[in-house]
CSV table of C-alpha atoms in Angstrom, one decimal:
chain,number,residue,atom,x,y,z
A,27,MET,CA,-81.5,34.3,113.2
A,28,ASN,CA,-83.7,31.8,111.3
A,29,VAL,CA,-86.2,29.7,113.1
A,30,ILE,CA,-87.9,26.5,111.9
A,31,ILE,CA,-90.7,24.9,113.9
A,32,LEU,CA,-91.5,21.2,113.4
A,33,ASN,CA,-95.0,20.1,114.0
A,34,THR,CA,-96.2,16.7,112.7
A,35,ASN,CA,-99.9,17.1,113.4
A,36,SER,CA,-102.6,19.2,111.7
A,37,PHE,CA,-104.9,19.5,114.8
A,38,GLY,CA,-104.9,19.4,118.6
A,39,GLY,CA,-102.9,21.2,121.3
A,40,ASN,CA,-99.4,21.0,119.7
A,41,TYR,CA,-100.8,22.2,116.3
A,42,GLU,CA,-102.3,25.3,118.0
A,43,TYR,CA,-99.2,25.8,120.0
A,44,SER,CA,-97.0,25.8,116.8
A,45,ARG,CA,-99.3,28.4,115.2
A,46,CYS,CA,-99.1,30.8,118.2
A,47,LEU,CA,-95.4,30.3,118.7
A,48,ALA,CA,-94.6,30.9,115.0
A,49,LYS,CA,-96.3,34.3,115.1
A,50,ALA,CA,-94.4,35.3,118.2
A,51,TYR,CA,-91.0,34.3,116.6
A,52,ALA,CA,-91.9,36.0,113.3
A,53,ALA,CA,-92.6,39.3,115.3
A,54,ASN,CA,-89.4,39.2,117.3
A,55,GLU,CA,-86.7,41.7,116.3
A,56,PHE,CA,-83.9,39.1,116.4
A,57,VAL,CA,-85.7,36.7,114.0
A,58,ASP,CA,-85.1,37.2,110.3
A,59,ASN,CA,-87.1,34.3,109.0
A,60,CYS,CA,-89.6,31.8,110.6
A,61,LYS,CA,-91.0,28.7,109.0
A,62,VAL,CA,-93.4,26.1,110.4
A,63,ILE,CA,-93.3,22.5,108.9
A,64,LEU,CA,-96.9,21.1,108.9
A,65,PRO,CA,-98.8,18.2,107.2
A,66,LEU,CA,-100.4,18.8,103.8
A,67,ASN,CA,-103.9,18.7,105.3
A,68,ALA,CA,-103.4,21.4,107.8
A,69,LEU,CA,-105.7,24.4,107.7
A,70,GLN,CA,-104.8,27.0,105.0
A,71,GLU,CA,-102.8,29.8,106.7
A,72,GLU,CA,-102.6,33.4,105.5
A,73,ASN,CA,-99.0,33.8,106.6
A,74,ASP,CA,-96.2,32.6,104.2
A,75,TYR,CA,-94.2,31.1,107.1
A,76,PHE,CA,-96.4,28.0,107.2
A,77,LYS,CA,-95.0,25.3,105.0
A,78,LYS,CA,-97.0,22.1,104.2
A,79,VAL,CA,-94.2,19.6,103.9
A,80,LEU,CA,-95.3,16.5,105.7
A,81,ILE,CA,-97.9,13.9,104.5
A,82,SER,CA,-101.4,14.1,105.8
A,83,ASP,CA,-102.1,12.8,109.3
A,84,GLN,CA,-105.8,12.1,108.5
A,85,PRO,CA,-106.1,9.4,105.9
A,86,SER,CA,-109.4,9.1,104.0
A,87,PHE,CA,-110.0,5.5,104.9
A,88,GLN,CA,-111.5,4.4,108.2
A,89,ASN,CA,-110.2,0.8,108.5
A,90,LYS,CA,-108.4,0.6,111.9
A,91,ILE,CA,-105.8,-1.8,110.7
A,92,LEU,CA,-105.0,0.3,107.6
A,93,LYS,CA,-104.8,3.4,109.8
A,94,ARG,CA,-102.3,1.8,112.0
A,95,PHE,CA,-100.1,0.9,109.0
A,96,TYR,CA,-100.5,4.4,107.7
A,97,PHE,CA,-99.4,5.8,111.1
A,98,LEU,CA,-96.3,3.7,110.9
A,99,PHE,CA,-95.7,4.7,107.3
A,100,ARG,CA,-96.0,8.4,108.3
A,101,SER,CA,-93.5,7.8,111.1
A,102,PHE,CA,-90.8,6.9,108.6
A,103,VAL,CA,-91.8,9.2,105.7
A,104,ASN,CA,-92.2,12.5,107.6
A,105,PRO,CA,-88.7,12.4,109.2
A,106,ILE,CA,-87.2,11.9,105.7
A,107,LYS,CA,-89.2,14.9,104.4
A,108,THR,CA,-88.1,17.0,107.3
A,109,PHE,CA,-84.5,16.0,106.8
A,110,LEU,CA,-84.6,17.0,103.2
A,111,PHE,CA,-86.3,20.3,104.1
A,112,LEU,CA,-83.7,21.1,106.7
A,113,LYS,CA,-80.8,20.1,104.5
A,114,LYS,CA,-81.6,22.7,101.9
A,115,SER,CA,-82.6,25.4,104.5
A,116,PRO,CA,-80.1,28.0,105.9
A,117,ALA,CA,-78.6,27.6,109.3
A,118,SER,CA,-81.5,27.8,111.8
A,119,LEU,CA,-82.7,27.3,115.3
A,120,VAL,CA,-85.0,24.2,114.9
A,121,ILE,CA,-87.7,24.0,117.5
A,122,VAL,CA,-88.9,20.4,117.7
A,123,ASN,CA,-92.5,21.0,118.9
A,124,ASP,CA,-93.7,17.5,117.9
A,125,TYR,CA,-91.9,14.4,116.7
A,126,GLU,CA,-92.3,10.8,115.6
A,127,GLN,CA,-91.0,9.1,118.8
A,128,ILE,CA,-91.6,5.6,117.6
A,129,THR,CA,-89.1,5.8,114.7
A,130,SER,CA,-86.5,7.9,116.5
A,131,PHE,CA,-84.0,5.1,116.1
A,132,PHE,CA,-84.3,5.7,112.3
A,133,TRP,CA,-84.4,9.5,112.1
A,134,ALA,CA,-82.0,10.5,114.9
A,135,PRO,CA,-78.9,9.5,113.0
A,136,LEU,CA,-80.1,11.5,110.0
A,137,PHE,CA,-80.8,14.6,112.1
A,138,ARG,CA,-77.5,14.4,113.8
A,139,MET,CA,-75.8,14.8,110.4
A,140,LEU,CA,-77.3,18.3,110.3
A,141,LYS,CA,-76.1,19.5,113.7
A,142,LYS,CA,-73.1,21.4,112.3
A,143,LYS,CA,-75.6,23.5,110.4
A,144,HIS,CA,-78.6,23.7,112.7
A,145,THR,CA,-79.2,24.0,116.4
A,146,PHE,CA,-82.0,21.7,117.8
A,147,PHE,CA,-84.2,22.6,120.7
A,148,VAL,CA,-86.9,20.2,121.8
A,149,LEU,CA,-90.1,21.4,123.5
A,150,LEU,CA,-91.1,18.8,126.1
A,151,HIS,CA,-94.8,19.5,126.5
A,152,ASP,CA,-95.4,16.0,128.0
A,153,PRO,CA,-92.2,15.3,129.9
A,154,ASP,CA,-93.2,11.9,131.1
A,155,ARG,CA,-93.0,9.6,128.0
A,156,ASP,CA,-93.0,6.3,129.8
A,157,ASN,CA,-96.7,5.6,129.0
A,158,TYR,CA,-96.4,6.7,125.4
A,159,LEU,CA,-95.5,3.2,124.1
A,160,PRO,CA,-96.9,0.0,125.5
A,161,ILE,CA,-93.5,-1.2,126.6
A,162,LYS,CA,-91.7,1.1,129.1
A,163,SER,CA,-88.2,0.0,128.0
A,164,LEU,CA,-89.1,0.9,124.4
A,165,SER,CA,-90.3,4.3,125.4
A,166,ASN,CA,-87.1,4.8,127.3
A,167,TYR,CA,-85.0,3.7,124.3
A,168,THR,CA,-86.8,5.9,121.8
A,169,MET,CA,-86.7,9.0,124.0
A,170,LYS,CA,-83.0,8.5,124.5
A,171,ARG,CA,-82.7,8.6,120.7
A,172,VAL,CA,-84.8,11.7,120.4
A,173,MET,CA,-82.7,13.5,123.1
A,174,SER,CA,-79.5,12.5,121.4
A,175,VAL,CA,-80.2,14.9,118.6
A,176,MET,CA,-81.0,17.9,120.8
A,177,ASP,CA,-78.7,20.8,121.8
A,178,ALA,CA,-81.1,22.0,124.5
A,179,ALA,CA,-84.5,21.0,126.0
A,180,LEU,CA,-87.3,23.4,126.9
A,181,TYR,CA,-89.9,22.4,129.5
A,182,HIS,CA,-92.8,24.0,131.5
A,183,GLU,CA,-92.0,24.4,135.2
A,184,LEU,CA,-91.2,20.7,136.0
A,185,LEU,CA,-89.0,18.1,134.4
A,186,PRO,CA,-89.4,14.6,135.9
A,187,ASP,CA,-86.3,12.6,136.9
A,188,LYS,CA,-86.2,10.3,133.8
A,189,PRO,CA,-83.2,8.5,132.5
A,190,TYR,CA,-83.6,10.0,129.0
A,191,TYR,CA,-83.2,13.5,130.4
A,192,LEU,CA,-80.0,12.8,132.2
A,193,ASN,CA,-77.6,13.7,129.4
A,194,ILE,CA,-75.5,16.8,129.6
A,195,ILE,CA,-77.5,19.2,127.3
A,196,PRO,CA,-78.9,22.4,128.9
A,197,LYS,CA,-82.5,22.3,130.0
A,198,PHE,CA,-84.5,25.5,130.5
A,199,SER,CA,-87.9,26.2,132.0
A,200,ILE,CA,-90.0,28.4,129.9
A,201,PRO,CA,-93.6,29.8,130.1
A,202,HIS,CA,-96.2,27.9,128.1
A,203,GLY,CA,-97.7,30.8,126.2
A,204,LEU,CA,-101.3,32.1,126.3
A,205,TYR,CA,-104.3,31.4,124.1
A,206,SER,CA,-106.6,34.4,123.5
A,207,TYR,CA,-109.5,34.5,121.1
A,208,PRO,CA,-111.8,37.5,120.7
A,209,ASP,CA,-114.9,35.7,119.4
A,210,PHE,CA,-117.2,33.2,121.1
A,211,ASP,CA,-120.2,31.1,120.1
A,212,ILE,CA,-123.2,33.3,121.1
A,213,GLU,CA,-125.8,30.6,120.5
A,214,LEU,CA,-123.9,28.1,122.7
A,215,HIS,CA,-123.3,30.7,125.4
A,216,THR,CA,-127.1,31.6,125.5
A,217,LEU,CA,-128.1,27.9,125.6
A,218,LEU,CA,-125.7,27.1,128.5
A,219,MET,CA,-126.8,30.1,130.4
A,220,GLN,CA,-130.4,28.8,130.1
A,221,GLN,CA,-129.4,25.3,131.1
A,222,LYS,CA,-127.4,26.6,134.0
A,223,GLY,CA,-130.2,28.8,135.4
A,224,VAL,CA,-129.7,29.7,139.0
A,225,HIS,CA,-127.1,27.0,139.6
A,226,LYS,CA,-123.3,27.5,139.6
A,227,LEU,CA,-121.5,25.6,136.9
A,228,MET,CA,-118.1,23.9,137.1
A,229,GLY,CA,-116.5,22.7,133.9
A,230,VAL,CA,-114.1,20.0,132.7
A,231,ILE,CA,-113.2,20.9,129.1
A,232,GLY,CA,-111.0,19.5,126.4
A,233,ASN,CA,-110.2,15.9,125.3
A,234,ILE,CA,-112.1,13.4,127.4
A,235,ARG,CA,-109.5,11.1,129.1
A,236,ASP,CA,-109.5,9.1,132.3
A,237,GLU,CA,-106.8,11.4,133.9
A,238,LYS,CA,-109.4,14.1,134.4
A,239,ASN,CA,-111.1,12.2,137.2
A,240,TYR,CA,-114.7,12.3,135.9
A,241,SER,CA,-115.8,9.5,138.2
A,242,LEU,CA,-114.7,11.4,141.3
A,243,LEU,CA,-116.4,14.6,140.1
A,244,ILE,CA,-119.6,12.8,139.2
A,245,ASP,CA,-119.6,11.0,142.6
A,246,SER,CA,-119.4,14.4,144.3
A,247,LEU,CA,-122.6,15.8,142.7
A,248,PRO,CA,-125.1,14.5,145.3
A,249,GLU,CA,-123.2,16.6,147.9
A,250,LEU,CA,-123.4,19.7,145.7
A,251,PRO,CA,-127.1,20.1,144.9
A,252,ASP,CA,-126.7,23.8,143.8
A,253,VAL,CA,-123.8,23.0,141.4
A,254,MET,CA,-123.9,21.6,137.9
A,255,LEU,CA,-121.0,19.8,136.1
A,256,LEU,CA,-120.3,20.5,132.4
A,257,ILE,CA,-118.2,17.9,130.5
A,258,ALA,CA,-117.2,19.2,127.1
A,259,GLY,CA,-114.9,17.6,124.6
A,260,SER,CA,-114.3,14.5,122.5
A,261,PRO,CA,-112.8,11.2,123.6
A,262,SER,CA,-109.0,11.2,123.4
A,263,ASN,CA,-109.0,7.7,122.1
A,264,SER,CA,-111.2,4.6,121.6
A,265,SER,CA,-110.3,3.2,125.0
A,266,VAL,CA,-112.1,6.0,126.9
A,267,SER,CA,-115.4,4.6,128.3
A,268,ILE,CA,-117.9,7.4,128.1
A,269,ASP,CA,-120.8,4.9,128.7
A,270,SER,CA,-119.4,4.1,132.1
A,271,TYR,CA,-119.5,7.7,133.1
A,272,LYS,CA,-123.1,8.1,131.8
A,273,LYS,CA,-124.1,4.9,133.7
A,274,GLN,CA,-122.6,6.4,136.9
A,275,ILE,CA,-124.7,9.5,136.4
A,276,GLN,CA,-127.8,7.5,136.0
A,277,ASP,CA,-127.1,5.3,139.0
A,278,LEU,CA,-126.6,8.4,141.2
A,279,ASN,CA,-129.7,10.0,139.7
A,280,VAL,CA,-127.8,13.3,139.0
A,281,GLN,CA,-128.8,13.6,135.3
A,282,ASN,CA,-130.2,17.1,136.0
A,283,GLN,CA,-126.8,18.2,137.3
A,284,VAL,CA,-124.7,17.2,134.2
A,285,ILE,CA,-124.4,18.9,130.8
A,286,TRP,CA,-122.6,16.8,128.1
A,287,ILE,CA,-121.1,18.3,125.0
A,288,GLU,CA,-119.5,15.4,123.3
A,289,LYS,CA,-117.6,16.8,120.3
A,290,ARG,CA,-114.3,18.4,119.3
A,291,LEU,CA,-114.8,22.0,120.3
A,292,SER,CA,-114.1,24.9,118.0
A,293,ASP,CA,-112.2,27.9,119.4
A,294,GLU,CA,-115.5,29.9,119.6
A,295,GLU,CA,-117.3,27.1,121.4
A,296,MET,CA,-114.4,26.8,123.9
A,297,GLN,CA,-114.6,30.5,124.6
A,298,ALA,CA,-118.3,30.4,125.2
A,299,ILE,CA,-118.0,27.5,127.6
A,300,ILE,CA,-115.2,29.1,129.6
A,301,GLN,CA,-117.2,32.3,129.9
A,302,VAL,CA,-120.3,30.5,131.3
A,303,CYS,CA,-118.4,28.4,133.8
A,304,ASP,CA,-118.1,29.7,137.4
A,305,LEU,CA,-115.3,27.3,138.2
A,306,ILE,CA,-112.8,25.4,135.9
A,307,LEU,CA,-111.6,22.0,137.1
A,308,LEU,CA,-108.1,20.8,136.2
A,309,TYR,CA,-108.4,18.1,138.8
A,310,TYR,CA,-106.1,15.5,137.2
A,311,LYS,CA,-105.0,12.2,138.6
A,312,HIS,CA,-101.4,12.0,139.9
A,313,SER,CA,-100.3,10.3,136.7
A,314,PHE,CA,-100.6,13.7,135.0
A,315,THR,CA,-97.2,15.4,135.1
A,316,SER,CA,-97.3,18.1,132.4
A,317,GLN,CA,-98.3,21.7,132.2
A,318,SER,CA,-101.8,22.3,130.8
A,319,GLY,CA,-102.7,24.1,127.6
A,320,LEU,CA,-106.1,24.6,129.2
A,321,LEU,CA,-104.6,26.7,132.0
A,322,ASN,CA,-103.3,29.1,129.4
A,323,LEU,CA,-106.7,29.2,127.6
A,324,ILE,CA,-108.6,30.1,130.7
A,325,ALA,CA,-106.0,32.5,132.0
A,326,PRO,CA,-107.2,35.6,130.1
A,327,HIS,CA,-110.7,35.0,131.7
A,328,LYS,CA,-109.2,34.9,135.3
A,329,LYS,CA,-111.6,32.1,136.3
A,330,LYS,CA,-111.8,30.3,139.6
A,331,LEU,CA,-109.8,27.2,139.5
A,332,ILE,CA,-109.3,23.8,141.2
A,333,VAL,CA,-106.3,21.6,140.5
A,334,SER,CA,-105.1,18.4,142.1
A,335,ASP,CA,-102.1,18.1,144.4
A,336,GLY,CA,-100.0,16.0,142.0
A,337,GLU,CA,-96.4,16.5,141.0
A,338,SER,CA,-96.9,18.3,137.7
A,339,GLY,CA,-95.9,21.5,136.0
A,340,LEU,CA,-99.5,22.6,136.2
A,341,THR,CA,-99.7,22.3,140.0
A,342,LYS,CA,-96.4,23.9,140.4
A,343,VAL,CA,-97.3,27.0,138.5
A,344,VAL,CA,-100.7,27.3,140.1
A,345,GLN,CA,-99.1,27.2,143.5
A,346,HIS,CA,-96.4,29.6,142.6
A,347,TYR,CA,-98.8,32.3,141.3
A,348,ALA,CA,-101.6,31.4,143.7
A,349,LEU,CA,-104.0,31.1,140.8
A,350,GLY,CA,-106.5,28.6,142.4
A,351,GLU,CA,-107.1,26.0,145.0
A,352,VAL,CA,-104.7,23.0,145.1
A,353,VAL,CA,-106.8,20.1,146.5
A,354,VAL,CA,-105.9,16.5,147.4
A,355,LEU,CA,-107.5,13.7,145.4
A,356,ASN,CA,-110.4,13.0,147.7
A,357,ARG,CA,-114.1,13.5,147.3
A,358,ASN,CA,-114.7,15.1,150.6
A,359,ALA,CA,-111.8,17.5,150.1
A,360,PHE,CA,-113.1,18.3,146.6
A,361,VAL,CA,-116.7,19.0,147.8
A,362,ASP,CA,-115.4,21.3,150.6
A,363,SER,CA,-113.2,23.2,148.2
A,364,VAL,CA,-116.1,23.7,145.7
A,365,ASN,CA,-118.4,25.0,148.4
A,366,LYS,CA,-115.6,27.3,149.7
A,367,ILE,CA,-114.8,29.1,146.4
A,368,ILE,CA,-117.7,28.7,143.9
A,369,PHE,CA,-120.2,30.8,145.9
A,370,THR,CA,-117.8,33.6,146.7
A,371,GLU,CA,-116.7,36.6,144.6
A,372,SER,CA,-113.1,36.7,143.3
A,373,THR,CA,-110.9,39.0,145.4
A,374,LYS,CA,-108.6,41.6,144.1
A,375,LYS,CA,-105.7,39.5,145.3
A,376,GLN,CA,-106.9,36.6,143.1
A,377,LEU,CA,-107.3,38.9,140.1
A,378,ASP,CA,-103.8,40.4,140.7
A,379,ALA,CA,-102.4,36.9,140.8
A,380,TRP,CA,-103.8,36.2,137.3
A,381,ASP,CA,-102.3,39.5,136.0
A,382,ALA,CA,-98.9,38.4,137.3
A,383,TYR,CA,-99.2,35.1,135.6
A,384,LEU,CA,-100.4,36.7,132.3
A,385,ASN,CA,-97.3,38.8,132.3
A,386,TYR,CA,-95.0,35.8,132.8
A,387,ALA,CA,-96.8,33.4,130.4
A,388,SER,CA,-96.9,35.5,127.3
A,389,TRP,CA,-95.5,34.2,124.0
A,390,ASP,CA,-93.2,37.2,123.8
A,391,ASN,CA,-91.6,36.2,127.1
A,392,HIS,CA,-91.3,32.6,125.9
A,393,VAL,CA,-89.5,33.7,122.8
A,394,ARG,CA,-87.3,36.2,124.6
A,395,ILE,CA,-86.1,33.4,127.0
A,396,VAL,CA,-85.4,30.9,124.2
A,397,ILE,CA,-83.5,33.5,122.1
A,398,GLN,CA,-81.4,34.5,125.1
A,399,GLN,CA,-80.5,30.9,125.7
A,400,MET,CA,-79.7,30.4,122.0
A,401,GLN,CA,-77.4,33.4,122.0
A,402,TYR,CA,-75.7,32.1,125.1
A,403,LEU,CA,-75.1,28.7,123.6
A,404,GLN,CA,-73.7,30.2,120.4
A,405,ALA,CA,-71.3,32.3,122.5
A,406,LEU,CA,-70.1,29.2,124.3
A,407,LYS,CA,-69.5,27.4,121.0
A,408,LYS,CA,-67.4,30.3,119.8
A,409,GLN,CA,-65.2,30.1,123.0
A,410,TYR,CA,-64.6,26.3,122.4
């Protein structure tokens, strides 16, 4: 079996996902060849299965208007480059890990021409696409075009009831996969331990976006005098108002309880932060419906965890494996939960729950499930 993974970005969660997934496919006994299609500016990889086919996703100019035109330009050019690459490639399982949704009306007919040769599986990391484009009907239309190409859809634990997922293709729940890094930033680790002192530290890490409920968390600090809050990451986009959060901190006079690290974190920095934190918060608003790559980054550390009670793949898997506290979106409930778990030692039951999740969520298990489904679909095609 040949596998081709499409990833249109050179950074971020999907990029890291494609790198880890490719290594797992390349190591599988049923896979003869694995290729990953990436932008030209992606990091240089040692393995020869990384192919820099797509144009750069980070233009050299900073003008916002030009960057928007360039984004649109990429959205047309990259599908053409992908089509040409797939056209000359041998029959493969094509894993669509990331895609140009806005121009799907353009590239979907091209890709459908390749379906006699290739099998297309889409990875639905963010299965609620209604907020991706400013007009809901446009998101609906473009996602229908995306799904029209696919032979199967892969999702993590939960697939919302959306009109663009109602077609007849098979849909399979698969584990996310785990992120494990052996190194950590020793200097940052030492600094945070000094800043933390005798206090307990709860952390909100990754891209800063409103869904992570910073206002509620900051508002809870006066009720948690022995706890500090670490916010680490870079703004997800220009609309994120970091100044409003900092003003709230000043108004509440809790500056001494907050540590800010406002930057895109390296793998080593992320590991240092996770190690220092006593509690990790994935306390998202109910608008969040996905799984969380962060869960699979902290899983090897078996950290205490609080998640919100929303309808998401994240909440579902945390509940299923009893990995942490599922808490309603309410300041009093949040404060009670923090006090309940942050000052107590993890039990053997909690650590065993993490072990069970680690076994389930491995990349090898992910690949095994996908290959089984691929073989099943191939057998069905032969029958008909």
